[in-house]
Coordinates of C-alpha atoms in Angstrom, one line a residue:
Chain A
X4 CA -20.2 7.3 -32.9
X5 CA -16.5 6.5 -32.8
X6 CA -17.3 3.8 -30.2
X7 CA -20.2 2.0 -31.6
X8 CA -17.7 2.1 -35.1
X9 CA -15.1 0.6 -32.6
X10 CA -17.4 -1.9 -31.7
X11 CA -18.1 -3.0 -35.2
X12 CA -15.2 -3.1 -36.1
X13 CA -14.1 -5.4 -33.4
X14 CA -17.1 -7.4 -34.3
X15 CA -15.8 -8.0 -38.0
X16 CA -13.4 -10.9 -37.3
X17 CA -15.7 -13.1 -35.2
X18 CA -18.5 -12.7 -37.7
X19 CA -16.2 -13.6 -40.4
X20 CA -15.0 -17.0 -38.5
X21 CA -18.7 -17.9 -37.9
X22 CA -19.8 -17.1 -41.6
X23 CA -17.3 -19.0 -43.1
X24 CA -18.2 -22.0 -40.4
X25 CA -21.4 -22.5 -41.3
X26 CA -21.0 -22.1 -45.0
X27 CA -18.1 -25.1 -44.6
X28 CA -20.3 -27.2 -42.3
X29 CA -23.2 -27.1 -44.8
X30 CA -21.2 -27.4 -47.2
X31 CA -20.4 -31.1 -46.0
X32 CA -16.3 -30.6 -45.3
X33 CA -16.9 -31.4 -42.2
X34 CA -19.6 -34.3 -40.2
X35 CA -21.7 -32.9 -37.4
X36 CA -19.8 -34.9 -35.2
X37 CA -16.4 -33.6 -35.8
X38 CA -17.4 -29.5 -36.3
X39 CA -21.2 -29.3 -36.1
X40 CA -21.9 -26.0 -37.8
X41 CA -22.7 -22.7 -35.5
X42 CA -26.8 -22.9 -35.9
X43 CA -26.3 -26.2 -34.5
X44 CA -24.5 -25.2 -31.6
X45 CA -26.1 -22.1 -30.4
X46 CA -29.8 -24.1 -30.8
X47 CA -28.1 -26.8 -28.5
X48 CA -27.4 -23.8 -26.4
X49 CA -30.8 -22.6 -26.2
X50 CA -32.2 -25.7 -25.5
X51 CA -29.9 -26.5 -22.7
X52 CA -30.5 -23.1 -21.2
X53 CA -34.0 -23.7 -20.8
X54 CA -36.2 -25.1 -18.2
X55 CA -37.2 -28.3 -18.3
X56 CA -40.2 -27.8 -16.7
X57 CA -42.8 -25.4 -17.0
X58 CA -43.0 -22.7 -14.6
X59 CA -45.3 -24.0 -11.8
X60 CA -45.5 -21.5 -9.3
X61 CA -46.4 -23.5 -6.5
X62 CA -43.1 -25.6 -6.5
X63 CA -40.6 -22.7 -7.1
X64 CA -40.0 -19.2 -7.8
X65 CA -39.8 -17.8 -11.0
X66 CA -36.2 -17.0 -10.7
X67 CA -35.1 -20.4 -8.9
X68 CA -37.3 -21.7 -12.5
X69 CA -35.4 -19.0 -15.2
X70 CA -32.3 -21.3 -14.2
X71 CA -33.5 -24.8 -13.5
X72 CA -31.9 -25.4 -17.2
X73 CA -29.3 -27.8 -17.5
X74 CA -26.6 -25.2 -17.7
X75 CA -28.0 -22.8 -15.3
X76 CA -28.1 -25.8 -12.8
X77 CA -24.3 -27.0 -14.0
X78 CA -22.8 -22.8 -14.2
X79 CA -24.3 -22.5 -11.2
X80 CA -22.5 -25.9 -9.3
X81 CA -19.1 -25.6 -11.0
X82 CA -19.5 -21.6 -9.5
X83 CA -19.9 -22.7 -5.9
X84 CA -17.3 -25.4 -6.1
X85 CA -15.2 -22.2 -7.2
X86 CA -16.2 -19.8 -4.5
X87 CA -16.4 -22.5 -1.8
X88 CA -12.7 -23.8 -3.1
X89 CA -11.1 -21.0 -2.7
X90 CA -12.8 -19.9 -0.2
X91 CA -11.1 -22.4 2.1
X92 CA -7.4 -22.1 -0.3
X93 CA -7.4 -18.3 0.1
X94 CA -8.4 -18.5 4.0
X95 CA -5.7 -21.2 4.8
X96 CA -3.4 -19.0 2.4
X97 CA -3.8 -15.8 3.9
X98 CA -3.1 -16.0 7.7
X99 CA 0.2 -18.2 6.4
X100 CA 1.5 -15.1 4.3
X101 CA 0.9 -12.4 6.9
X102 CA 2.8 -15.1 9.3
X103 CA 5.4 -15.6 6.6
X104 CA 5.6 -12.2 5.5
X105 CA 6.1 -10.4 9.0
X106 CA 8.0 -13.1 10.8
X107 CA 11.4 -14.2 9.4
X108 CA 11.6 -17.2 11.3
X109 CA 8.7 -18.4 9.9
X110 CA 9.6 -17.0 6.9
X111 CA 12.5 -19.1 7.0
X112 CA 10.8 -22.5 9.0
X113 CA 7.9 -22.7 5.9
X114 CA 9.5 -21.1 2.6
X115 CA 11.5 -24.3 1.8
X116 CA 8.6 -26.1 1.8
X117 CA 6.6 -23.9 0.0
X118 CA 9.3 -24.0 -2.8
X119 CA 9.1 -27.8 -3.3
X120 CA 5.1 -27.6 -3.2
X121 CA 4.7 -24.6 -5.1
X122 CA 5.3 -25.8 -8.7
X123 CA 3.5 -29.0 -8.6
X124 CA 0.6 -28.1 -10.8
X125 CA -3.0 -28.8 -8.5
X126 CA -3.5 -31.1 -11.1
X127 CA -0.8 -33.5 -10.5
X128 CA -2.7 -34.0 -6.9
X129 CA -5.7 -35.8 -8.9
X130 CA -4.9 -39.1 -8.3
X131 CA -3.8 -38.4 -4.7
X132 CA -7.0 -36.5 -4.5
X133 CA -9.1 -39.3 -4.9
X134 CA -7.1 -41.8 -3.0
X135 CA -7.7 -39.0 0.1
X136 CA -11.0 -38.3 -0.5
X137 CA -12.6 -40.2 -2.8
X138 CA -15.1 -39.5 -5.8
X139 CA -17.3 -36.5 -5.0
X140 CA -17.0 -32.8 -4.2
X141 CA -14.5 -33.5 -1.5
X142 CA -11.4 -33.8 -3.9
X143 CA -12.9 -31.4 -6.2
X144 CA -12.9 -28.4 -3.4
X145 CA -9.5 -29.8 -2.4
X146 CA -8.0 -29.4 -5.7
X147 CA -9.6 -26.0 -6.4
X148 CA -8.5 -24.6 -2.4
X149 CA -5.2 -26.0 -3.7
X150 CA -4.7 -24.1 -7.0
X151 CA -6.0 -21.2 -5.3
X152 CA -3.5 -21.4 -2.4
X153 CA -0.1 -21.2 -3.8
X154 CA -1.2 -17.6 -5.5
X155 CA -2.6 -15.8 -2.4
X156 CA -0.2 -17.2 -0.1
X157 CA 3.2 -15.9 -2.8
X158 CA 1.4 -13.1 -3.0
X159 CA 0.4 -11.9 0.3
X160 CA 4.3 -12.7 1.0
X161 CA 5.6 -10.3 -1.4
X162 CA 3.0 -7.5 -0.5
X163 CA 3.6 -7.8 3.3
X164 CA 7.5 -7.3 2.7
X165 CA 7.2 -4.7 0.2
X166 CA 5.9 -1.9 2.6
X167 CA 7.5 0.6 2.7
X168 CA 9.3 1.1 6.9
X169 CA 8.4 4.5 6.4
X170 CA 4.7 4.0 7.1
X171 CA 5.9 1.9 10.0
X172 CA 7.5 4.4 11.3
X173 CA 4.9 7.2 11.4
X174 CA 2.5 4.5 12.6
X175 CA 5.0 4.2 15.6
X176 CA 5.5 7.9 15.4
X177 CA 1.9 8.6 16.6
X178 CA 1.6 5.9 19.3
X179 CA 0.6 2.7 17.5
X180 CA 1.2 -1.0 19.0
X181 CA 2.6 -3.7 16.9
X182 CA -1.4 -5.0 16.7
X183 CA -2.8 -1.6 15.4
X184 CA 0.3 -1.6 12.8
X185 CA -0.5 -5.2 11.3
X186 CA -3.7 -4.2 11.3
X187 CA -4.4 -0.8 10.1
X188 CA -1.3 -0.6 8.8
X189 CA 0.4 -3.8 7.0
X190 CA -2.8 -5.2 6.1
X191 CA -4.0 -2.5 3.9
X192 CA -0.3 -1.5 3.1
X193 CA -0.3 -5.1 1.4
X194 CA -3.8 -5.3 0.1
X195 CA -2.8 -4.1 -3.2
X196 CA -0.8 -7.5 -3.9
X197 CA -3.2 -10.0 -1.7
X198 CA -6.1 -8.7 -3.8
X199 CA -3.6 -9.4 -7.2
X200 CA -3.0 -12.8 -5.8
X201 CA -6.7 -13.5 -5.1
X202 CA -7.7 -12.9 -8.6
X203 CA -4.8 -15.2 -10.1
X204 CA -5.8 -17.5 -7.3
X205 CA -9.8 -17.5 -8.5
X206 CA -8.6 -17.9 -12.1
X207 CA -6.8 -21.0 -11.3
X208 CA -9.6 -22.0 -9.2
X209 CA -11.6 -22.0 -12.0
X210 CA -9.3 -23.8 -14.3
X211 CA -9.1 -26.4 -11.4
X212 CA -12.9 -26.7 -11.0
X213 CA -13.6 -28.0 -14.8
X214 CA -10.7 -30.8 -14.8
X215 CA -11.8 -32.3 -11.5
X216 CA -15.5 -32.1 -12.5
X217 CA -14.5 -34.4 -15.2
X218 CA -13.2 -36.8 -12.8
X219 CA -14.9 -36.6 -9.5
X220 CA -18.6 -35.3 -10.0
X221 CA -22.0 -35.8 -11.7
X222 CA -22.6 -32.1 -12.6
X223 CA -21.2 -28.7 -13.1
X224 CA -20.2 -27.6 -16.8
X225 CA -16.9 -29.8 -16.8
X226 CA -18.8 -33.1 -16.2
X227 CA -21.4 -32.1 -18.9
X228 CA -19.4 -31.1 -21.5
X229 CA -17.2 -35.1 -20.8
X230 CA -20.8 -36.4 -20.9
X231 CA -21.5 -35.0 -24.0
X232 CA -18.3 -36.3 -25.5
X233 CA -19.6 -40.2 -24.5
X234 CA -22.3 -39.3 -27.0
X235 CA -20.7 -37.5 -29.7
X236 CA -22.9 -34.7 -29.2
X237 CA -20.3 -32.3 -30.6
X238 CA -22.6 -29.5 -30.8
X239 CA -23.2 -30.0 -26.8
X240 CA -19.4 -29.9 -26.7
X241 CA -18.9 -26.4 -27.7
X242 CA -21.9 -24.8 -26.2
X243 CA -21.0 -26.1 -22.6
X244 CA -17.4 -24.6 -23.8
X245 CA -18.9 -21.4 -24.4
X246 CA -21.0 -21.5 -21.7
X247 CA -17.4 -22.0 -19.6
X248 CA -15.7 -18.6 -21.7
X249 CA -18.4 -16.5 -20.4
X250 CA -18.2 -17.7 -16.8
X251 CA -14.9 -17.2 -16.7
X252 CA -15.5 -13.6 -18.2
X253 CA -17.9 -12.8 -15.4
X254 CA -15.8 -14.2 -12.6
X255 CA -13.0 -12.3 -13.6
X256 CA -14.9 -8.8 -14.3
X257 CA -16.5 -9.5 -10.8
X258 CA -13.0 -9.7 -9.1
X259 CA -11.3 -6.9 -11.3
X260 CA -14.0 -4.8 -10.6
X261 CA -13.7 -5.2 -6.9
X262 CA -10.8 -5.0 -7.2
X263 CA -11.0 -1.2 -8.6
X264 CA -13.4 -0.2 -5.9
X265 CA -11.3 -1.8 -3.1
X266 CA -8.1 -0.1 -3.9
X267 CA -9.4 3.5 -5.4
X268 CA -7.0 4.8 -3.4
X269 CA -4.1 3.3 -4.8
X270 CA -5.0 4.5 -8.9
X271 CA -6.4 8.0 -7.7
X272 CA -9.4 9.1 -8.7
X273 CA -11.1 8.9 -12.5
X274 CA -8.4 5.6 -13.2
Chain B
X30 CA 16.0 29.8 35.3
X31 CA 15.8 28.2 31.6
X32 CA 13.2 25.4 31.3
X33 CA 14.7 22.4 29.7
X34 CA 12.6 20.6 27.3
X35 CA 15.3 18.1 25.6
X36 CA 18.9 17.0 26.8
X37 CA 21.1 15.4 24.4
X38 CA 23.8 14.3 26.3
X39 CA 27.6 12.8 25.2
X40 CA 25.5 11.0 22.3
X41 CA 27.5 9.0 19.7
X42 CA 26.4 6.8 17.0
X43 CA 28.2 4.0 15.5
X44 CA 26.8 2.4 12.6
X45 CA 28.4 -1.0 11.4
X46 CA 28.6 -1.5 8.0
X47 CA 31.4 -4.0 5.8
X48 CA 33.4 -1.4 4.7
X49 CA 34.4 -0.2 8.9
X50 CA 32.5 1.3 11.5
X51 CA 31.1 4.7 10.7
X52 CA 30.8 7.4 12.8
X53 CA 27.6 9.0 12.0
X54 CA 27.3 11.4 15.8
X55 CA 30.1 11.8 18.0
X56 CA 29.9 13.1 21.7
X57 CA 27.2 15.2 21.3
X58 CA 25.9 17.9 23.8
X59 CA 23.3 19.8 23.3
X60 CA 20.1 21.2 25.5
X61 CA 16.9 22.9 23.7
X62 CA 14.7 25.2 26.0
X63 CA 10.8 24.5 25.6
X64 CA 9.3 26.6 23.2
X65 CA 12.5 26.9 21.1
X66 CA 12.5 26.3 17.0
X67 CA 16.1 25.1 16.4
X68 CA 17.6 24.4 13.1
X69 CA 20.1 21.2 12.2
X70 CA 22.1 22.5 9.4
X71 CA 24.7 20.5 7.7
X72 CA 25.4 19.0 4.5
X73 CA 23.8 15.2 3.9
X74 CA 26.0 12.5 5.7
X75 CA 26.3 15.1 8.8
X76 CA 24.3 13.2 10.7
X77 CA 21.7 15.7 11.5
X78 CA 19.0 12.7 10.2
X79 CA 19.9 10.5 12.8
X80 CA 20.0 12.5 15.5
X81 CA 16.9 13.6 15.1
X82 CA 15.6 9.9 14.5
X83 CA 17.1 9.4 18.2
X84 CA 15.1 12.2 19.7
X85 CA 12.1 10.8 18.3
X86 CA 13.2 7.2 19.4
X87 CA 14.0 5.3 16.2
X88 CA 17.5 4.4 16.8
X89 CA 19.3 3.9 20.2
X90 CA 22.7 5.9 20.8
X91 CA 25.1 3.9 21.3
X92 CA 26.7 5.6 23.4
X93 CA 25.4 8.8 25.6
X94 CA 21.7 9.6 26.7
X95 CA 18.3 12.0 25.9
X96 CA 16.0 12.6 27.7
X97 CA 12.8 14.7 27.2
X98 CA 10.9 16.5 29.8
X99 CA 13.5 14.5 32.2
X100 CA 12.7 10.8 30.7
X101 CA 14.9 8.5 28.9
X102 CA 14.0 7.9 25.4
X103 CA 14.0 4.7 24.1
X104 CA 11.1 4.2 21.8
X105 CA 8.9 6.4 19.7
X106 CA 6.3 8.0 20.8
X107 CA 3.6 10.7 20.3
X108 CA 5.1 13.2 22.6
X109 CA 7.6 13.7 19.8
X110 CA 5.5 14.4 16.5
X111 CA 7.9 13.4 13.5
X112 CA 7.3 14.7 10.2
X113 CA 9.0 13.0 7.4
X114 CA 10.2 14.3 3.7
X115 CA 8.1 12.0 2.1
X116 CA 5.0 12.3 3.9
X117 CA 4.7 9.1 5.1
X118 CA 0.7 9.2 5.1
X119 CA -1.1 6.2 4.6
X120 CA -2.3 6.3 0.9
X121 CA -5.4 3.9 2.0
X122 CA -6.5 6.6 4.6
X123 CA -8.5 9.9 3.6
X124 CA -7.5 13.3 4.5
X125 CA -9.6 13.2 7.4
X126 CA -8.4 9.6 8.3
X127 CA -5.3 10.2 8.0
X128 CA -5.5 13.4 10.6
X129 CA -7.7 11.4 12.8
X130 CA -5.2 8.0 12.8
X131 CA -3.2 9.2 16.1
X132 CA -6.3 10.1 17.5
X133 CA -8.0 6.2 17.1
X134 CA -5.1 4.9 18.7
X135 CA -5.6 7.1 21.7
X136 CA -8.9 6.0 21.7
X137 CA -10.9 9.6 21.8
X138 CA -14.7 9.8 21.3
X139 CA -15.4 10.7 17.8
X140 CA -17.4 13.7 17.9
X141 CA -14.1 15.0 20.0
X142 CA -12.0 13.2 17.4
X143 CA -14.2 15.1 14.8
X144 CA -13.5 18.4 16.0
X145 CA -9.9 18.3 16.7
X146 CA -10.2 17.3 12.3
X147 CA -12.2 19.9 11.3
X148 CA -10.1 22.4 13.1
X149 CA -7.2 21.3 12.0
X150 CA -8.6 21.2 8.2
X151 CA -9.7 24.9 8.7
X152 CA -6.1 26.0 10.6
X153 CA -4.0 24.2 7.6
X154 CA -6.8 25.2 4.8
X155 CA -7.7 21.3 3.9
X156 CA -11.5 21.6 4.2
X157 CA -12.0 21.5 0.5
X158 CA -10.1 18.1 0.6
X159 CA -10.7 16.2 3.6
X160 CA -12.2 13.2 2.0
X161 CA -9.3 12.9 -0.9
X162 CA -6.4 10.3 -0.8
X163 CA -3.4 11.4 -0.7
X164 CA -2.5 10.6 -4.4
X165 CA -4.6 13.0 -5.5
X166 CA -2.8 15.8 -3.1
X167 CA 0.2 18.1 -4.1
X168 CA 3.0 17.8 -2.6
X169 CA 2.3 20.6 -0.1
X170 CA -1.0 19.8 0.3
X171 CA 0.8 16.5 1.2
X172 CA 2.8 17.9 3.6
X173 CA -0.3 20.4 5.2
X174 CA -2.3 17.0 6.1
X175 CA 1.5 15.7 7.6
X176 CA 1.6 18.4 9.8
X177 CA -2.1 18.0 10.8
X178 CA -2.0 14.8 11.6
X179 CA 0.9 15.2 13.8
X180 CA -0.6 18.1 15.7
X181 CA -3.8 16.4 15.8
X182 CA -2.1 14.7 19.2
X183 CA -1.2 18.2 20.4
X184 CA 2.4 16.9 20.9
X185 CA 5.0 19.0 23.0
X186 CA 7.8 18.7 20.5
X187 CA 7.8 18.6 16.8
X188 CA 10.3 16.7 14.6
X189 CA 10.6 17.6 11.2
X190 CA 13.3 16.0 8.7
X191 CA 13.8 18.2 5.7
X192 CA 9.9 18.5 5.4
X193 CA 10.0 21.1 2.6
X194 CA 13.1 19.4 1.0
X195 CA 10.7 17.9 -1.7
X196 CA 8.6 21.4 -2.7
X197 CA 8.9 23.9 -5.4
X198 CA 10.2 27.5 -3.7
X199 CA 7.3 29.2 -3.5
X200 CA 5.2 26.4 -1.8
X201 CA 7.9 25.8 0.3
X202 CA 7.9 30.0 1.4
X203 CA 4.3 29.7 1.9
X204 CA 4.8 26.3 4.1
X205 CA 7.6 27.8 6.3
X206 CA 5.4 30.6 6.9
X207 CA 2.2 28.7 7.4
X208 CA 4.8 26.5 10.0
X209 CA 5.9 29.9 11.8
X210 CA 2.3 30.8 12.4
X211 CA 1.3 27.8 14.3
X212 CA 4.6 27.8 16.3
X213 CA 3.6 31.1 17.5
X214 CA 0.3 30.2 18.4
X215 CA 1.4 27.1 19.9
X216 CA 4.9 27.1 21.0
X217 CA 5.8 24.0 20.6
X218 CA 9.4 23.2 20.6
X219 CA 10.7 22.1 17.4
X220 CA 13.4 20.7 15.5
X221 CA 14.1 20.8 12.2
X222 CA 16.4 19.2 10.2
X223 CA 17.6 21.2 6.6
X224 CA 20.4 21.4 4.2
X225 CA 19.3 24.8 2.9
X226 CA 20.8 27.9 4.5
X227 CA 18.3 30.3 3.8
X228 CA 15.6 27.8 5.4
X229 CA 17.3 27.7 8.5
X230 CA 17.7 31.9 9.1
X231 CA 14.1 32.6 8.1
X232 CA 12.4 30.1 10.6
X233 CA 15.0 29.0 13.1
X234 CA 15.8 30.8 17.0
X235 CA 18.9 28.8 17.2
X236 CA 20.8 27.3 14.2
X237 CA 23.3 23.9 14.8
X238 CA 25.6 23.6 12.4
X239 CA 26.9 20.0 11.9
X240 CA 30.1 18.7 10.9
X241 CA 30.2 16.0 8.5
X242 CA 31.5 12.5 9.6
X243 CA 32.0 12.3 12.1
X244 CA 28.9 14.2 13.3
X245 CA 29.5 16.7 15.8
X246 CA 28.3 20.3 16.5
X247 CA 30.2 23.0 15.2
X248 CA 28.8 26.0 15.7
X249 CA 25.4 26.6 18.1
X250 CA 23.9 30.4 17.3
X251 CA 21.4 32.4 18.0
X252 CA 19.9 34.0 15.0
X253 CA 18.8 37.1 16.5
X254 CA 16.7 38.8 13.6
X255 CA 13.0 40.1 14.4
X256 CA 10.2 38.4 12.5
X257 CA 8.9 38.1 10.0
X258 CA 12.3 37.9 8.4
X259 CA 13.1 39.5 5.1
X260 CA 15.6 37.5 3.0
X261 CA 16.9 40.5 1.3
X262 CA 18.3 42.6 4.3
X263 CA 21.6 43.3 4.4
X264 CA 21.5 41.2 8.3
X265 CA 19.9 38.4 7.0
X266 CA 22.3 37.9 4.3
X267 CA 25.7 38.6 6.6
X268 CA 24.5 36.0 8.7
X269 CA 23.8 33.7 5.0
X270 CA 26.9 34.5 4.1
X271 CA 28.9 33.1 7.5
X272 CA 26.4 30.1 7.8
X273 CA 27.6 29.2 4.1
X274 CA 30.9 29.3 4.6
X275 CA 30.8 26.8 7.7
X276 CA 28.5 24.5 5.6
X277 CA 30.3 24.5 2.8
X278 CA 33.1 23.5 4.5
X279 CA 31.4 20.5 5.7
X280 CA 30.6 19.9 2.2
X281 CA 34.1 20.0 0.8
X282 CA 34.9 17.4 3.3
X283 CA 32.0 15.3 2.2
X284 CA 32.9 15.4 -1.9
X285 CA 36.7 14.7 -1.2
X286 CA 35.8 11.4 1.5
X287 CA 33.3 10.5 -1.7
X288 CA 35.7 10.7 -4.3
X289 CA 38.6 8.8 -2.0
X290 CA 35.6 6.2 -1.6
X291 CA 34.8 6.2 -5.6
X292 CA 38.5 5.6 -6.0
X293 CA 39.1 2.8 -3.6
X294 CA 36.0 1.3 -5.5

């Protein structure tokens, strides 16, 4: 009872804003193109969730058809340029931050650099990117791998150097060899801040993914909500913007919820 | 003819540090028959710590050798089962991991592994929490999975720095006494490191009382009480009442080379 009051309650204020949208949009203070009114956009939503065929099943499945819509299809490419990006980012990242973070000549060889990359936003590397690479996916994974680098690799840094020589020492205590400590050991020791890092570093990732797909690509929500701007389709606009907000949302449950599961044992049990 | 088990021999440690050199041991001699529970007593800063973290191998004397069984030490090892006041077990590891970790690295065959765990859960009374982290443990129950792990490798010697230092009295009574009963099954040799007094005359065979800075021993005795040892009789309690004069000694000494330091500061 108390939580589905909660709930409305939390509800009121949105509601409100949308009320008061529409009745200013119909109300003519505003032309479609410049605010379309909230009907407008969640019917472009609907419309651009839907398939644009009708289910055959001899061509495809009816799951591969429930998101043959244009923003499945786009959700669905900006989300593997994400996972792929920092896919390759976290995996450069992380073997250089256990190096950096055990090894203090490495440590001190690589941090300088790292401290004159580090605070170059990934954006900034857009016009290098396509110099490099080109128009495509190619600088669009190396921008995302990029923002997602600098977080992981910080991050694993800090967490390898923050365990505590005690658990060294008992590790050494019962017999261990330096490979059985890094691995049983300062690896999971660590974890808690790699797995922090990895979640800022999948958040940039996906802040990356919509700029470049505005410059680099012919799909994915970034480019479609750009196209939709050449044709003032304001209402296409903020859907494809909403439609952004709730991948976000489910990227970032997804990693805070593994997250929770991979590191029960750090918030005890019922936390 | 008495069987040695370790040989400290004209040890001395010398630890750097901006403010001079400071002498934590100094020419210490000292040998500890196998099967023996000895205590080091002394007030913090006695360097009773650091011996013991050269028996198990953690710091090199820098001057004077130990050997164990006849070897050399000169790294750890798990002949020499430490047992640390904070636990030290890995909060990523289960009970049961955490028991069986020594055993991975030795490589044993798990249904082996597996029952050297479960009997260890039933001789320490963990059964009911072999697949909890440690988080979720008491402190004693903390230091109960400790203590299993380390004799999960069946080590000769035992090493234990102030292992109850951290528990409330009566969990510490019932630990001492849980500790007593598997040294009598077992007979391991151990060492134990303590600051409290009391500790030292209800568990110990031999008590070594340390001077503080430098380190040295100042008095080695026998505490020849039978057990199980009743804190309240009158012999337990002479012998309280000499050990705390000799510590307390050592204590003065430390407040008044504190309070020079504080006023150099």
């Amino acid at each position: 009872m108390t939580r589905l009051s909660s709930v409305l309650r939390g509800a009121i204020m949105p509601v409100l804003v949308v009320i008061i949208w529409e009745i200013l949009s119909r109300a003519g203070v505003f032309s479609a193109a410049f605010l379309p009114s909230p009907l407008a956009v969640a019917a472009r939503w609907v419309q651009a969730m839907q398939p644009l065929q009708p289910f055959n099943p001899s061509e495809s499945s009816y799951l591969v058809w429930l998101v043959s819509g244009e923003f499945p299809h786009d959700a669905a490419a900006s989300l593997s340029r994400v996972l792929s990006g920092f896919a390759i980012g976290a995996g450069l990242a992380l073997p250089l931050g256990l190096l950096m973070g055990t090894s203090q000549r490495i440590y001190t060889l690589m941090n300088p650099l790292v401290q004159i990359l580090r605070p170059i936003p990934p954006i900034a590397y857009i016009p290098l990117a396509i110099v490099w690479f080109g128009l495509g996916n190619a600088p669009a994974l190396f921008l995302i791998a990029l923002g997602s680098f600098f977080p992981v690799l910080v991050n694993t840094i800090a967490g390898v150097r923050q365990v505590d020589s005690i658990y060294l020492r008992a590790a050494r205590n019962l017999g261990a060899s330096s490979m059985t400590i890094f691995r049983r050991v300062i690896l999971p020791a660590s974890s808690p801040f790699i797995l922090a890092g990895a979640r800022i570093g999948i958040g940039t990732a996906f802040i990356v993914v919509i700029v470049a797909e505005m410059i680099a690509v012919s799909d994915g929500l970034g480019y479609r909500i750009l196209e939709a701007r050449e044709y003032l389709w304001s209402d296409k606009i903020i859907a494809g913007m909403l439609t952004i907000g709730a991948l976000g949302l489910l990227i970032d449950t997804f990693a805070s919820r593994l997250n929770d599961y991979l590191l029960r044992w750090h918030r005890g049990i019922g936390t | 003819m008495v069987d040695t088990h370790i040989s400290i021999s004209h040890v001395g440690m010398v630890f750097r540090s901006s403010g001079g050199d400071v002498v934590a041991l100094d020419d210490i001699q000292c040998d500890v028959p196998r099967g023996e529970f000895v205590c080091l007593l002394g007030p913090s800063g006695c360097g009773k710590s650091t011996l013991l973290n050269a028996i198990a191998g953690f710091a090199r004397p820098t001057s004077g050798t130990i050997t164990v069984d006849g070897r050399l030490i000169s790294a750890p090892g798990p002949d020499r089962g430490m047992v640390f006041q904070e636990y030290a077990l890995f909060p990523w590891m289960n009970v049961e991991r955490n028991i069986a970790f020594g055993l991975d690295i030795k490589g044993i065959a798990a249904d082996q592994k597996q029952a050297v765990v479960d009997r260890l859960l039933d001789k320490l009374g963990l059964s009911d929490f072999r697949d909890r982290f440690p988080r979720d443990l008491s402190g004693g129950m903390r230091q109960r999975v400790a203590i299993a792990r380390v004799l999960a490798l069946d080590p000769p010697l035992m090493l234990m720095d102030e292992p109850f230092g951290a528990l409330d009295a009566l969990t510490r009574r019932s630990l001492q006494t849980e500790l007593l009963r598997i040294w009598t099954e077992d007979r391991k040799t151990i060492v134990f490191v303590t600051h409290s007094i009391e500790e030292a005359i209800y568990l110990a065979d031999r008590i070594v009382v340390m001077t503080y800075r430098p380190g040295t021993i100042k008095r080695d005795l026998v505490v020849d009480l039978p057990r199980p040892r009743d804190p309240a009789s009158p012999a337990f309690n002479d012998l309280k009442r000499d050990l705390a004069e000799l510590v307390m000694a050592e204590q003065e000494r430390s407040s008044d080379a504190e309070r020079r330091a504080a006023a150099v500061d």
